[in-house]
Amino acid sequence: MDWIALLPSHEWERSGWSWRALQFTPRVAHADEALVLEAAASLRLWGGRRRLLERLFADPQPLSAARWAQGPTALQALARLRLRCAGASTRGMKVDDLPLHVLSAAREHLPVLERIGCRTWGDARRLPRAGLKRRFGAALLQALDEAYGDSPETHSWLQLPQQFDLRLELPALATNAPELMWTAQRLLSQLQVWLQARNLGVLALEVEWTLALRRLDGVVLPSHEQLEIRTAQPTQDVAHLRRLLGEHLARARLAAPANHLRLRSLDTVAWAGASRSLLPQDDASGEALHQFIERVSVRLGEGKVLVPQLHADHRPERMQTWQPARSADAAALLAGSRKKNAQPLPADALFPEWLLPQPLRLEVRADKPRFQGPLRLLAGPQRIETGWWDAGDKGPAVRDYFVARSEQAGLLWIYRERPAAAQEAAQVRWYLHGLYA
């Protein structure tokens, strides 16, 4: 057996280190103040003990460094870890020489054991077993047997949770939302470790804070307040989530001082990894477009940052709509995908850069359209006949589009309505629908 005992630098990182350790071995358990890992079955997979330790403890970002020790049993590894934390050297120390104060089961009996001359594991092991069990109980004898490997150890193995849900107490009461950010960064660091361990990317998070007051100025307050955060693409980037959360908290208001903060995942998907090019010039630096849009949308408001959404319709005014960039459909557009019902534009279509919100009816003289003077038709007609299925509409769109030139306004996109057969004698109406830059 090959055991590793590790002690996180901070108590709040215990969950993060346990999730990180589960990436290297499925046998991870809590042992008093530390974590213990049984790595014997995983050594071959990782290329040996040395390679496994390098991968486990080298650059454990975003977690802080942890202290660790090894041993053939979990209790021996934990004992050596406690000695290292106390500043004592364990190099060359045999198991019989380990002091009894690093064995949890012996701590309550230390005064009596010292008076009878037992100060090490070897001293206690040389005592008569029946007398040791009768005087100090079966727990100490069982712990010695497990420490020496004479009896199997029992542990409750940890498992990765299906959903991230972690709650921390604030170091001080937070009176405004930005003061929550310091604790939120700790939770985001734990979230990144959980995402990496489960190979997931997060799309939606919920931040919840507990209010310390139940009533303020005679007004009954809720026990909690929450804030939902969504991203356009799955991410494991804590820096981006930190910026996005900071923008949200800068605009949030606390109904009362808060004393606890909770972070949980709402929506996650399988993580495909980050795509990189073999050519260095293709790896663009700076902030990604969707990250910039998310941050600006929070800062300016959902309805202030819009993106076009394509629709399968031949009517130019209905080929696209504008919607908030952080909506579900717009997220797919920012990710570079297209809706399944979006159709490619006709190859011969000469659509203008600017489309009028409403077509402008043109003056007609001698069957010729006019706009700041007579218009000269350059290209067309491009005929469309559609929209007959729209109940409640003004009728089907039956139009002939032309590219026209105006001496004053330049290139224009105009169309004429094609009247029904019963109305052929009626005057043909012309409309201005777009402008070319």
Tab-separated table of C-alpha atoms in Angstrom:
chain	number	residue	atom	x	y	z
A	1	MET	CA	0.000	0.000	0.000
A	2	ASP	CA	1.114	3.553	-0.715
A	3	TRP	CA	-0.581	6.357	1.198
A	4	ILE	CA	-0.292	10.135	0.941
A	5	ALA	CA	-1.498	12.492	3.666
A	6	LEU	CA	-1.938	16.148	2.757
A	7	LEU	CA	-2.961	19.212	4.750
A	8	PRO	CA	-4.407	22.212	2.856
A	9	SER	CA	-3.026	25.608	3.740
A	10	HIS	CA	-6.557	26.882	4.432
A	11	GLU	CA	-9.518	25.030	5.885
A	12	TRP	CA	-11.849	26.390	3.201
A	13	GLU	CA	-9.672	24.684	0.545
A	14	ARG	CA	-10.288	21.218	1.955
A	15	SER	CA	-13.085	20.485	-0.535
A	16	GLY	CA	-11.013	21.779	-3.446
A	17	TRP	CA	-8.027	19.603	-2.549
A	18	SER	CA	-10.233	16.534	-2.126
A	19	TRP	CA	-11.705	17.115	-5.616
A	20	ARG	CA	-8.223	17.615	-7.047
A	21	ALA	CA	-6.990	14.423	-5.393
A	22	LEU	CA	-9.902	12.462	-6.866
A	23	GLN	CA	-8.442	13.160	-10.322
A	24	PHE	CA	-5.462	10.952	-9.395
A	25	THR	CA	-7.036	8.208	-7.284
A	26	PRO	CA	-10.605	7.201	-6.425
A	27	ARG	CA	-9.597	6.481	-2.817
A	28	VAL	CA	-9.610	9.792	-0.958
A	29	ALA	CA	-10.888	10.206	2.608
A	30	HIS	CA	-10.902	12.656	5.505
A	31	ALA	CA	-8.604	11.793	8.398
A	32	ASP	CA	-8.899	14.254	11.277
A	33	GLU	CA	-7.481	17.573	10.055
A	34	ALA	CA	-5.983	16.152	6.830
A	35	LEU	CA	-6.845	14.180	3.716
A	36	VAL	CA	-5.432	10.722	2.989
A	37	LEU	CA	-5.013	9.195	-0.478
A	38	GLU	CA	-4.424	5.530	-1.265
A	39	ALA	CA	-2.444	5.725	-4.507
A	40	ALA	CA	-1.077	2.184	-4.971
A	41	ALA	CA	-3.600	1.274	-7.676
A	42	SER	CA	-2.924	4.510	-9.598
A	43	LEU	CA	0.892	4.522	-9.672
A	44	ARG	CA	1.160	2.643	-12.941
A	45	LEU	CA	-1.390	4.884	-14.618
A	46	TRP	CA	0.567	8.032	-13.744
A	47	GLY	CA	4.009	6.585	-14.427
A	48	GLY	CA	5.127	5.869	-10.870
A	49	ARG	CA	5.034	7.495	-7.461
A	50	ARG	CA	7.313	10.380	-8.387
A	51	ARG	CA	5.316	11.391	-11.465
A	52	LEU	CA	2.053	11.197	-9.538
A	53	LEU	CA	3.396	13.448	-6.776
A	54	GLU	CA	4.708	15.934	-9.336
A	55	ARG	CA	1.340	16.150	-11.058
A	56	LEU	CA	-0.571	16.361	-7.786
A	57	PHE	CA	1.469	19.043	-6.026
A	58	ALA	CA	3.199	20.946	-8.836
A	59	ASP	CA	1.408	24.256	-9.529
A	60	PRO	CA	-1.916	23.428	-7.847
A	61	GLN	CA	-3.562	26.640	-9.092
A	62	PRO	CA	-6.019	28.007	-8.139
A	63	LEU	CA	-5.453	26.251	-4.785
A	64	SER	CA	-2.736	27.189	-2.332
A	65	ALA	CA	0.175	24.836	-1.737
A	66	ALA	CA	-0.436	21.937	0.660
A	67	ARG	CA	1.925	20.110	3.008
A	68	TRP	CA	2.151	16.350	2.578
A	69	ALA	CA	3.859	13.155	3.674
A	70	GLN	CA	3.957	9.499	2.607
A	71	GLY	CA	3.706	6.182	4.394
A	72	PRO	CA	2.810	2.513	3.887
A	73	THR	CA	-0.409	3.079	5.890
A	74	ALA	CA	-2.718	6.065	6.270
A	75	LEU	CA	-1.870	6.499	9.957
A	76	GLN	CA	1.871	6.440	9.283
A	77	ALA	CA	1.487	9.042	6.520
A	78	LEU	CA	-0.657	11.202	8.807
A	79	ALA	CA	1.846	10.869	11.668
A	80	ARG	CA	4.772	11.936	9.481
A	81	LEU	CA	2.695	14.856	8.168
A	82	ARG	CA	2.028	16.060	11.718
A	83	LEU	CA	5.724	15.891	12.537
A	84	ARG	CA	6.604	17.892	9.419
A	85	CYS	CA	4.008	20.524	10.288
A	86	ALA	CA	5.611	20.778	13.748
A	87	GLY	CA	9.013	21.355	12.135
A	88	ALA	CA	10.483	17.950	13.018
A	89	SER	CA	12.451	15.910	10.501
A	90	THR	CA	11.198	12.430	9.617
A	91	ARG	CA	14.099	11.445	7.377
A	92	GLY	CA	15.324	7.980	8.339
A	93	MET	CA	12.801	7.676	11.190
A	94	LYS	CA	11.455	4.154	11.657
A	95	VAL	CA	7.847	3.477	12.464
A	96	ASP	CA	8.759	2.300	16.006
A	97	ASP	CA	10.372	5.703	16.659
A	98	LEU	CA	7.240	7.740	15.872
A	99	PRO	CA	6.042	9.578	19.017
A	100	LEU	CA	2.667	8.658	20.449
A	101	HIS	CA	1.313	12.225	20.345
A	102	VAL	CA	0.982	11.985	16.543
A	103	LEU	CA	-1.400	9.010	16.899
A	104	SER	CA	-4.926	10.309	17.423
A	105	ALA	CA	-6.144	7.305	19.402
A	106	ALA	CA	-3.309	7.719	21.950
A	107	ARG	CA	-3.681	11.440	22.692
A	108	GLU	CA	-6.192	11.085	25.521
A	109	HIS	CA	-3.932	8.514	27.252
A	110	LEU	CA	-0.607	10.368	26.854
A	111	PRO	CA	-0.123	11.344	30.553
A	112	VAL	CA	-0.562	7.756	31.732
A	113	LEU	CA	1.532	6.290	28.916
A	114	GLU	CA	4.392	8.711	29.622
A	115	ARG	CA	4.391	7.822	33.325
A	116	ILE	CA	4.893	4.144	32.450
A	117	GLY	CA	7.658	4.997	30.003
A	118	CYS	CA	5.735	4.679	26.716
A	119	ARG	CA	6.645	7.554	24.443
A	120	THR	CA	6.823	5.923	21.005
A	121	TRP	CA	4.735	3.580	18.903
A	122	GLY	CA	7.274	0.828	19.492
A	123	ASP	CA	7.020	1.241	23.279
A	124	ALA	CA	3.238	0.873	23.196
A	125	ARG	CA	3.420	-2.048	20.788
A	126	ARG	CA	5.741	-3.984	23.122
A	127	LEU	CA	3.223	-3.831	25.983
A	128	PRO	CA	1.068	-6.927	26.614
A	129	ARG	CA	-1.898	-6.744	24.246
A	130	ALA	CA	-4.454	-7.963	26.780
A	131	GLY	CA	-3.314	-5.445	29.388
A	132	LEU	CA	-3.136	-2.610	26.834
A	133	LYS	CA	-6.687	-3.332	25.703
A	134	ARG	CA	-8.007	-3.638	29.288
A	135	ARG	CA	-6.304	-0.457	30.522
A	136	PHE	CA	-6.677	1.881	27.518
A	137	GLY	CA	-9.519	0.365	25.513
A	138	ALA	CA	-9.743	-1.448	22.195
A	139	ALA	CA	-9.461	1.748	20.124
A	140	LEU	CA	-5.757	2.270	20.873
A	141	LEU	CA	-4.898	-1.357	20.136
A	142	GLN	CA	-6.899	-1.259	16.899
A	143	ALA	CA	-5.187	1.980	15.846
A	144	LEU	CA	-1.733	0.440	16.426
A	145	ASP	CA	-2.657	-2.623	14.380
A	146	GLU	CA	-3.913	-0.410	11.513
A	147	ALA	CA	-0.833	1.827	11.730
A	148	TYR	CA	1.495	-1.174	11.375
A	149	GLY	CA	-0.615	-2.748	8.628
A	150	ASP	CA	-1.635	-5.747	10.723
A	151	SER	CA	-5.320	-4.846	10.441
A	152	PRO	CA	-7.190	-3.388	7.447
A	153	GLU	CA	-8.056	0.294	7.610
A	154	THR	CA	-11.611	1.469	7.109
A	155	HIS	CA	-12.385	4.810	5.455
A	156	SER	CA	-15.417	6.580	4.058
A	157	TRP	CA	-14.278	7.352	0.525
A	158	LEU	CA	-15.173	10.758	-0.859
A	159	GLN	CA	-17.013	11.234	-4.150
A	160	LEU	CA	-17.308	14.180	-6.490
A	161	PRO	CA	-20.699	15.871	-6.030
A	162	GLN	CA	-22.970	15.967	-9.067
A	163	GLN	CA	-23.586	19.685	-8.533
A	164	PHE	CA	-21.305	22.351	-7.140
A	165	ASP	CA	-22.831	23.836	-3.989
A	166	LEU	CA	-20.522	25.441	-1.421
A	167	ARG	CA	-21.220	27.876	1.412
A	168	LEU	CA	-18.683	29.962	3.341
A	169	GLU	CA	-18.968	32.301	6.275
A	170	LEU	CA	-17.871	35.858	5.565
A	171	PRO	CA	-14.878	37.118	7.590
A	172	ALA	CA	-16.965	40.162	8.546
A	173	LEU	CA	-20.494	41.406	7.942
A	174	ALA	CA	-20.831	42.716	4.388
A	175	THR	CA	-22.885	45.906	4.135
A	176	ASN	CA	-22.753	46.197	0.344
A	177	ALA	CA	-22.530	43.749	-2.528
A	178	PRO	CA	-18.913	44.493	-3.619
A	179	GLU	CA	-17.721	43.447	-0.146
A	180	LEU	CA	-18.843	39.906	-1.004
A	181	MET	CA	-16.221	39.669	-3.742
A	182	TRP	CA	-13.347	38.567	-1.488
A	183	THR	CA	-15.221	35.455	-0.337
A	184	ALA	CA	-16.695	34.945	-3.813
A	185	GLN	CA	-13.168	34.592	-5.223
A	186	ARG	CA	-12.543	31.698	-2.821
A	187	LEU	CA	-15.717	29.992	-3.968
A	188	LEU	CA	-14.846	30.526	-7.626
A	189	SER	CA	-11.465	28.902	-7.049
A	190	GLN	CA	-13.207	25.852	-5.604
A	191	LEU	CA	-15.592	25.890	-8.553
A	192	GLN	CA	-12.719	25.724	-11.039
A	193	VAL	CA	-11.264	22.668	-9.297
A	194	TRP	CA	-14.677	20.972	-9.337
A	195	LEU	CA	-15.161	21.761	-13.044
A	196	GLN	CA	-11.718	20.393	-13.887
A	197	ALA	CA	-12.334	17.246	-11.875
A	198	ARG	CA	-15.678	16.581	-13.578
A	199	ASN	CA	-14.463	17.841	-16.993
A	200	LEU	CA	-17.343	20.312	-17.257
A	201	GLY	CA	-17.857	23.893	-18.343
A	202	VAL	CA	-20.288	26.142	-16.511
A	203	LEU	CA	-23.050	28.130	-18.224
A	204	ALA	CA	-25.038	29.443	-15.250
A	205	LEU	CA	-24.265	30.116	-11.579
A	206	GLU	CA	-26.235	31.370	-8.613
A	207	VAL	CA	-24.687	33.496	-5.881
A	208	GLU	CA	-26.713	33.621	-2.664
A	209	TRP	CA	-26.009	35.587	0.495
A	210	THR	CA	-27.624	35.152	3.899
A	211	LEU	CA	-28.944	38.291	5.568
A	212	ALA	CA	-27.981	38.780	9.214
A	213	LEU	CA	-31.195	40.673	10.030
A	214	ARG	CA	-34.789	39.480	9.828
A	215	ARG	CA	-36.342	42.925	10.198
A	216	LEU	CA	-35.049	46.386	9.302
A	217	ASP	CA	-36.939	49.616	10.034
A	218	GLY	CA	-40.094	47.622	10.622
A	219	VAL	CA	-39.836	45.816	7.275
A	220	VAL	CA	-39.653	42.005	7.273
A	221	LEU	CA	-36.637	40.872	5.242
A	222	PRO	CA	-36.117	37.602	3.367
A	223	SER	CA	-33.593	35.182	4.808
A	224	HIS	CA	-31.565	35.106	1.573
A	225	GLU	CA	-30.951	37.117	-1.573
A	226	GLN	CA	-29.532	35.675	-4.771
A	227	LEU	CA	-28.045	36.684	-8.081
A	228	GLU	CA	-27.945	34.592	-11.258
A	229	ILE	CA	-24.976	34.768	-13.637
A	230	ARG	CA	-24.956	33.318	-17.154
A	231	THR	CA	-22.235	32.994	-19.775
A	232	ALA	CA	-22.550	32.735	-23.549
A	233	GLN	CA	-20.190	29.755	-23.758
A	234	PRO	CA	-19.185	27.005	-21.303
A	235	THR	CA	-16.129	28.111	-19.372
A	236	GLN	CA	-13.651	27.060	-16.717
A	237	ASP	CA	-11.959	30.469	-16.738
A	238	VAL	CA	-12.162	31.827	-13.198
A	239	ALA	CA	-10.735	35.191	-14.276
A	240	HIS	CA	-13.677	35.722	-16.642
A	241	LEU	CA	-16.208	34.576	-14.039
A	242	ARG	CA	-14.604	36.890	-11.489
A	243	ARG	CA	-14.923	39.902	-13.813
A	244	LEU	CA	-18.500	38.997	-14.688
A	245	LEU	CA	-19.481	38.510	-11.050
A	246	GLY	CA	-17.793	41.793	-10.144
A	247	GLU	CA	-19.926	43.634	-12.711
A	248	HIS	CA	-23.100	42.077	-11.287
A	249	LEU	CA	-22.195	42.795	-7.665
A	250	ALA	CA	-21.281	46.396	-8.481
A	251	ARG	CA	-24.936	46.942	-9.442
A	252	ALA	CA	-26.563	44.865	-6.718
A	253	ARG	CA	-27.867	46.180	-3.408
A	254	LEU	CA	-28.069	44.322	-0.113
A	255	ALA	CA	-31.290	44.684	1.853
A	256	ALA	CA	-29.296	44.150	5.080
A	257	PRO	CA	-25.768	43.102	6.128
A	258	ALA	CA	-24.833	39.578	4.999
A	259	ASN	CA	-22.903	36.961	6.986
A	260	HIS	CA	-22.673	33.933	4.651
A	261	LEU	CA	-22.135	33.451	0.921
A	262	ARG	CA	-23.164	30.461	-1.162
A	263	LEU	CA	-22.241	29.557	-4.739
A	264	ARG	CA	-23.887	26.789	-6.721
A	265	SER	CA	-23.913	25.677	-10.334
A	266	LEU	CA	-27.191	25.873	-12.255
A	267	ASP	CA	-26.194	24.698	-15.734
A	268	THR	CA	-23.100	22.811	-16.861
A	269	VAL	CA	-22.142	20.949	-20.038
A	270	ALA	CA	-19.322	18.654	-21.076
A	271	TRP	CA	-16.063	20.560	-21.470
A	272	ALA	CA	-14.627	20.349	-24.983
A	273	GLY	CA	-11.393	22.088	-24.055
A	274	ALA	CA	-9.832	25.175	-25.531
A	275	SER	CA	-8.920	25.111	-29.234
A	276	ARG	CA	-5.432	26.315	-30.103
A	277	SER	CA	-3.743	26.859	-33.447
A	278	LEU	CA	-0.310	25.549	-34.366
A	279	LEU	CA	0.442	28.970	-35.873
A	280	PRO	CA	1.299	31.538	-33.192
A	281	GLN	CA	-0.229	34.416	-35.171
A	282	ASP	CA	-3.629	32.696	-35.056
A	283	ASP	CA	-3.747	32.741	-31.256
A	284	ALA	CA	-5.353	36.115	-30.675
A	285	SER	CA	-4.505	37.831	-27.409
A	286	GLY	CA	-6.873	39.848	-25.273
A	287	GLU	CA	-10.445	39.292	-24.189
A	288	ALA	CA	-12.717	37.031	-26.234
A	289	LEU	CA	-15.670	38.673	-28.007
A	290	HIS	CA	-18.364	36.822	-26.063
A	291	GLN	CA	-16.678	37.682	-22.769
A	292	PHE	CA	-16.565	41.357	-23.701
A	293	ILE	CA	-20.246	41.315	-24.731
A	294	GLU	CA	-21.267	39.624	-21.472
A	295	ARG	CA	-19.422	42.183	-19.385
A	296	VAL	CA	-20.747	45.192	-21.317
A	297	SER	CA	-24.296	43.784	-21.245
A	298	VAL	CA	-24.170	43.683	-17.455
A	299	ARG	CA	-22.720	47.178	-17.274
A	300	LEU	CA	-25.103	48.876	-19.731
A	301	GLY	CA	-28.182	46.679	-19.379
A	302	GLU	CA	-29.577	43.655	-21.209
A	303	GLY	CA	-31.496	45.712	-23.773
A	304	LYS	CA	-28.568	47.953	-24.688
A	305	VAL	CA	-26.329	45.350	-26.356
A	306	LEU	CA	-28.081	43.592	-29.246
A	307	VAL	CA	-27.059	41.085	-31.888
A	308	PRO	CA	-28.848	40.119	-35.134
A	309	GLN	CA	-30.614	36.772	-35.302
A	310	LEU	CA	-31.256	35.235	-38.742
A	311	HIS	CA	-34.668	33.820	-39.728
A	312	ALA	CA	-35.710	31.669	-42.673
A	313	ASP	CA	-37.856	34.252	-44.469
A	314	HIS	CA	-37.566	35.809	-47.940
A	315	ARG	CA	-39.031	39.135	-46.822
A	316	PRO	CA	-36.038	41.416	-46.183
A	317	GLU	CA	-37.633	43.062	-43.142
A	318	ARG	CA	-38.073	39.631	-41.525
A	319	MET	CA	-34.775	37.994	-42.403
A	320	GLN	CA	-33.374	39.021	-39.038
A	321	THR	CA	-34.390	40.383	-35.675
A	322	TRP	CA	-32.403	42.108	-32.949
A	323	GLN	CA	-32.332	40.608	-29.499
A	324	PRO	CA	-30.268	40.957	-26.304
A	325	ALA	CA	-26.799	39.503	-26.758
A	326	ARG	CA	-27.064	37.452	-23.558
A	327	SER	CA	-30.223	35.573	-24.577
A	328	ALA	CA	-30.111	31.838	-25.307
A	329	ASP	CA	-30.385	32.172	-29.108
A	330	ALA	CA	-27.823	34.951	-29.219
A	331	ALA	CA	-25.408	32.835	-27.197
A	332	ALA	CA	-25.380	30.273	-30.010
A	333	LEU	CA	-24.708	33.056	-32.494
A	334	LEU	CA	-21.773	34.342	-30.445
A	335	ALA	CA	-20.457	30.796	-30.255
A	336	GLY	CA	-20.257	30.722	-34.036
A	337	SER	CA	-23.218	28.445	-34.735
A	338	ARG	CA	-26.350	29.068	-36.830
A	339	LYS	CA	-29.936	28.130	-36.255
A	340	LYS	CA	-31.029	25.018	-38.075
A	341	ASN	CA	-33.823	26.819	-39.911
A	342	ALA	CA	-31.565	29.626	-41.175
A	343	GLN	CA	-31.126	29.427	-44.939
A	344	PRO	CA	-28.258	30.810	-47.058
A	345	LEU	CA	-28.991	34.038	-48.874
A	346	PRO	CA	-29.633	33.938	-52.652
A	347	ALA	CA	-26.466	34.223	-54.681
A	348	ASP	CA	-27.917	37.012	-56.868
A	349	ALA	CA	-29.274	39.068	-53.976
A	350	LEU	CA	-27.905	42.615	-53.803
A	351	PHE	CA	-29.007	43.522	-50.299
A	352	PRO	CA	-28.120	47.023	-49.080
A	353	GLU	CA	-26.118	47.829	-45.960
A	354	TRP	CA	-28.968	49.886	-44.459
A	355	LEU	CA	-32.598	48.811	-44.322
A	356	LEU	CA	-35.333	51.304	-43.459
A	357	PRO	CA	-37.490	50.380	-40.439
A	358	GLN	CA	-40.561	50.962	-42.613
A	359	PRO	CA	-40.583	51.167	-46.449
A	360	LEU	CA	-41.060	54.735	-47.716
A	361	ARG	CA	-43.590	55.185	-50.496
A	362	LEU	CA	-42.131	57.004	-53.500
A	363	GLU	CA	-43.651	59.549	-55.798
A	364	VAL	CA	-44.434	58.220	-59.266
A	365	ARG	CA	-44.567	60.324	-62.409
A	366	ALA	CA	-45.206	58.824	-65.827
A	367	ASP	CA	-44.830	55.358	-64.281
A	368	LYS	CA	-41.324	56.291	-63.096
A	369	PRO	CA	-40.391	56.341	-59.380
A	370	ARG	CA	-38.813	59.495	-57.965
A	371	PHE	CA	-36.763	60.265	-54.851
A	372	GLN	CA	-35.189	63.726	-54.747
A	373	GLY	CA	-35.500	63.618	-58.492
A	374	PRO	CA	-35.991	60.852	-61.073
A	375	LEU	CA	-34.450	57.430	-60.391
A	376	ARG	CA	-32.535	55.345	-62.900
A	377	LEU	CA	-32.919	51.571	-62.582
A	378	LEU	CA	-29.575	49.765	-62.699
A	379	ALA	CA	-30.310	46.143	-61.769
A	380	GLY	CA	-33.382	43.986	-61.288
A	381	PRO	CA	-35.947	42.820	-60.947
A	382	GLN	CA	-35.372	40.422	-58.060
A	383	ARG	CA	-38.807	38.938	-57.534
A	384	ILE	CA	-40.183	37.609	-54.269
A	385	GLU	CA	-43.645	36.225	-53.588
A	386	THR	CA	-44.078	34.984	-50.048
A	387	GLY	CA	-45.862	35.554	-46.744
A	388	TRP	CA	-49.211	34.188	-47.877
A	389	TRP	CA	-49.403	31.985	-44.762
A	390	ASP	CA	-49.275	34.867	-42.249
A	391	ALA	CA	-52.805	35.314	-40.957
A	392	GLY	CA	-53.606	38.844	-39.889
A	393	ASP	CA	-50.845	40.350	-42.032
A	394	LYS	CA	-51.581	42.938	-44.700
A	395	GLY	CA	-51.321	40.236	-47.273
A	396	PRO	CA	-48.622	38.332	-49.115
A	397	ALA	CA	-45.440	40.124	-50.121
A	398	VAL	CA	-45.456	40.253	-53.940
A	399	ARG	CA	-42.604	42.547	-54.940
A	400	ASP	CA	-40.004	43.267	-57.609
A	401	TYR	CA	-36.788	44.729	-56.178
A	402	PHE	CA	-34.436	47.005	-58.141
A	403	VAL	CA	-31.158	48.786	-57.568
A	404	ALA	CA	-31.668	52.414	-58.549
A	405	ARG	CA	-29.458	55.485	-58.721
A	406	SER	CA	-30.427	58.895	-57.449
A	407	GLU	CA	-28.404	61.939	-58.413
A	408	GLN	CA	-28.822	63.280	-54.880
A	409	ALA	CA	-28.970	60.197	-52.653
A	410	GLY	CA	-26.766	57.691	-54.506
A	411	LEU	CA	-27.608	53.997	-54.782
A	412	LEU	CA	-31.020	52.959	-53.459
A	413	TRP	CA	-32.866	49.692	-53.024
A	414	ILE	CA	-36.462	50.066	-54.151
A	415	TYR	CA	-39.329	47.770	-55.020
A	416	ARG	CA	-42.658	47.916	-56.758
A	417	GLU	CA	-45.740	46.069	-55.679
A	418	ARG	CA	-47.177	43.693	-58.251
A	419	PRO	CA	-50.967	44.066	-58.045
A	420	ALA	CA	-53.285	41.091	-58.311
A	421	ALA	CA	-54.813	40.214	-61.696
A	422	ALA	CA	-58.072	41.987	-60.836
A	423	GLN	CA	-56.181	45.159	-60.013
A	424	GLU	CA	-53.850	45.364	-63.014
A	425	ALA	CA	-55.356	48.681	-63.966
A	426	ALA	CA	-54.504	50.195	-60.617
A	427	GLN	CA	-51.438	52.403	-60.339
A	428	VAL	CA	-48.269	50.511	-59.417
A	429	ARG	CA	-46.810	51.677	-56.082
A	430	TRP	CA	-43.072	52.040	-55.522
A	431	TYR	CA	-41.243	52.007	-52.157
A	432	LEU	CA	-37.770	52.817	-50.911
A	433	HIS	CA	-36.569	49.971	-48.704
A	434	GLY	CA	-32.807	50.341	-48.304
A	435	LEU	CA	-29.704	52.465	-48.873
A	436	TYR	CA	-26.268	51.451	-50.079
A	437	ALA	CA	-23.290	52.947	-48.282
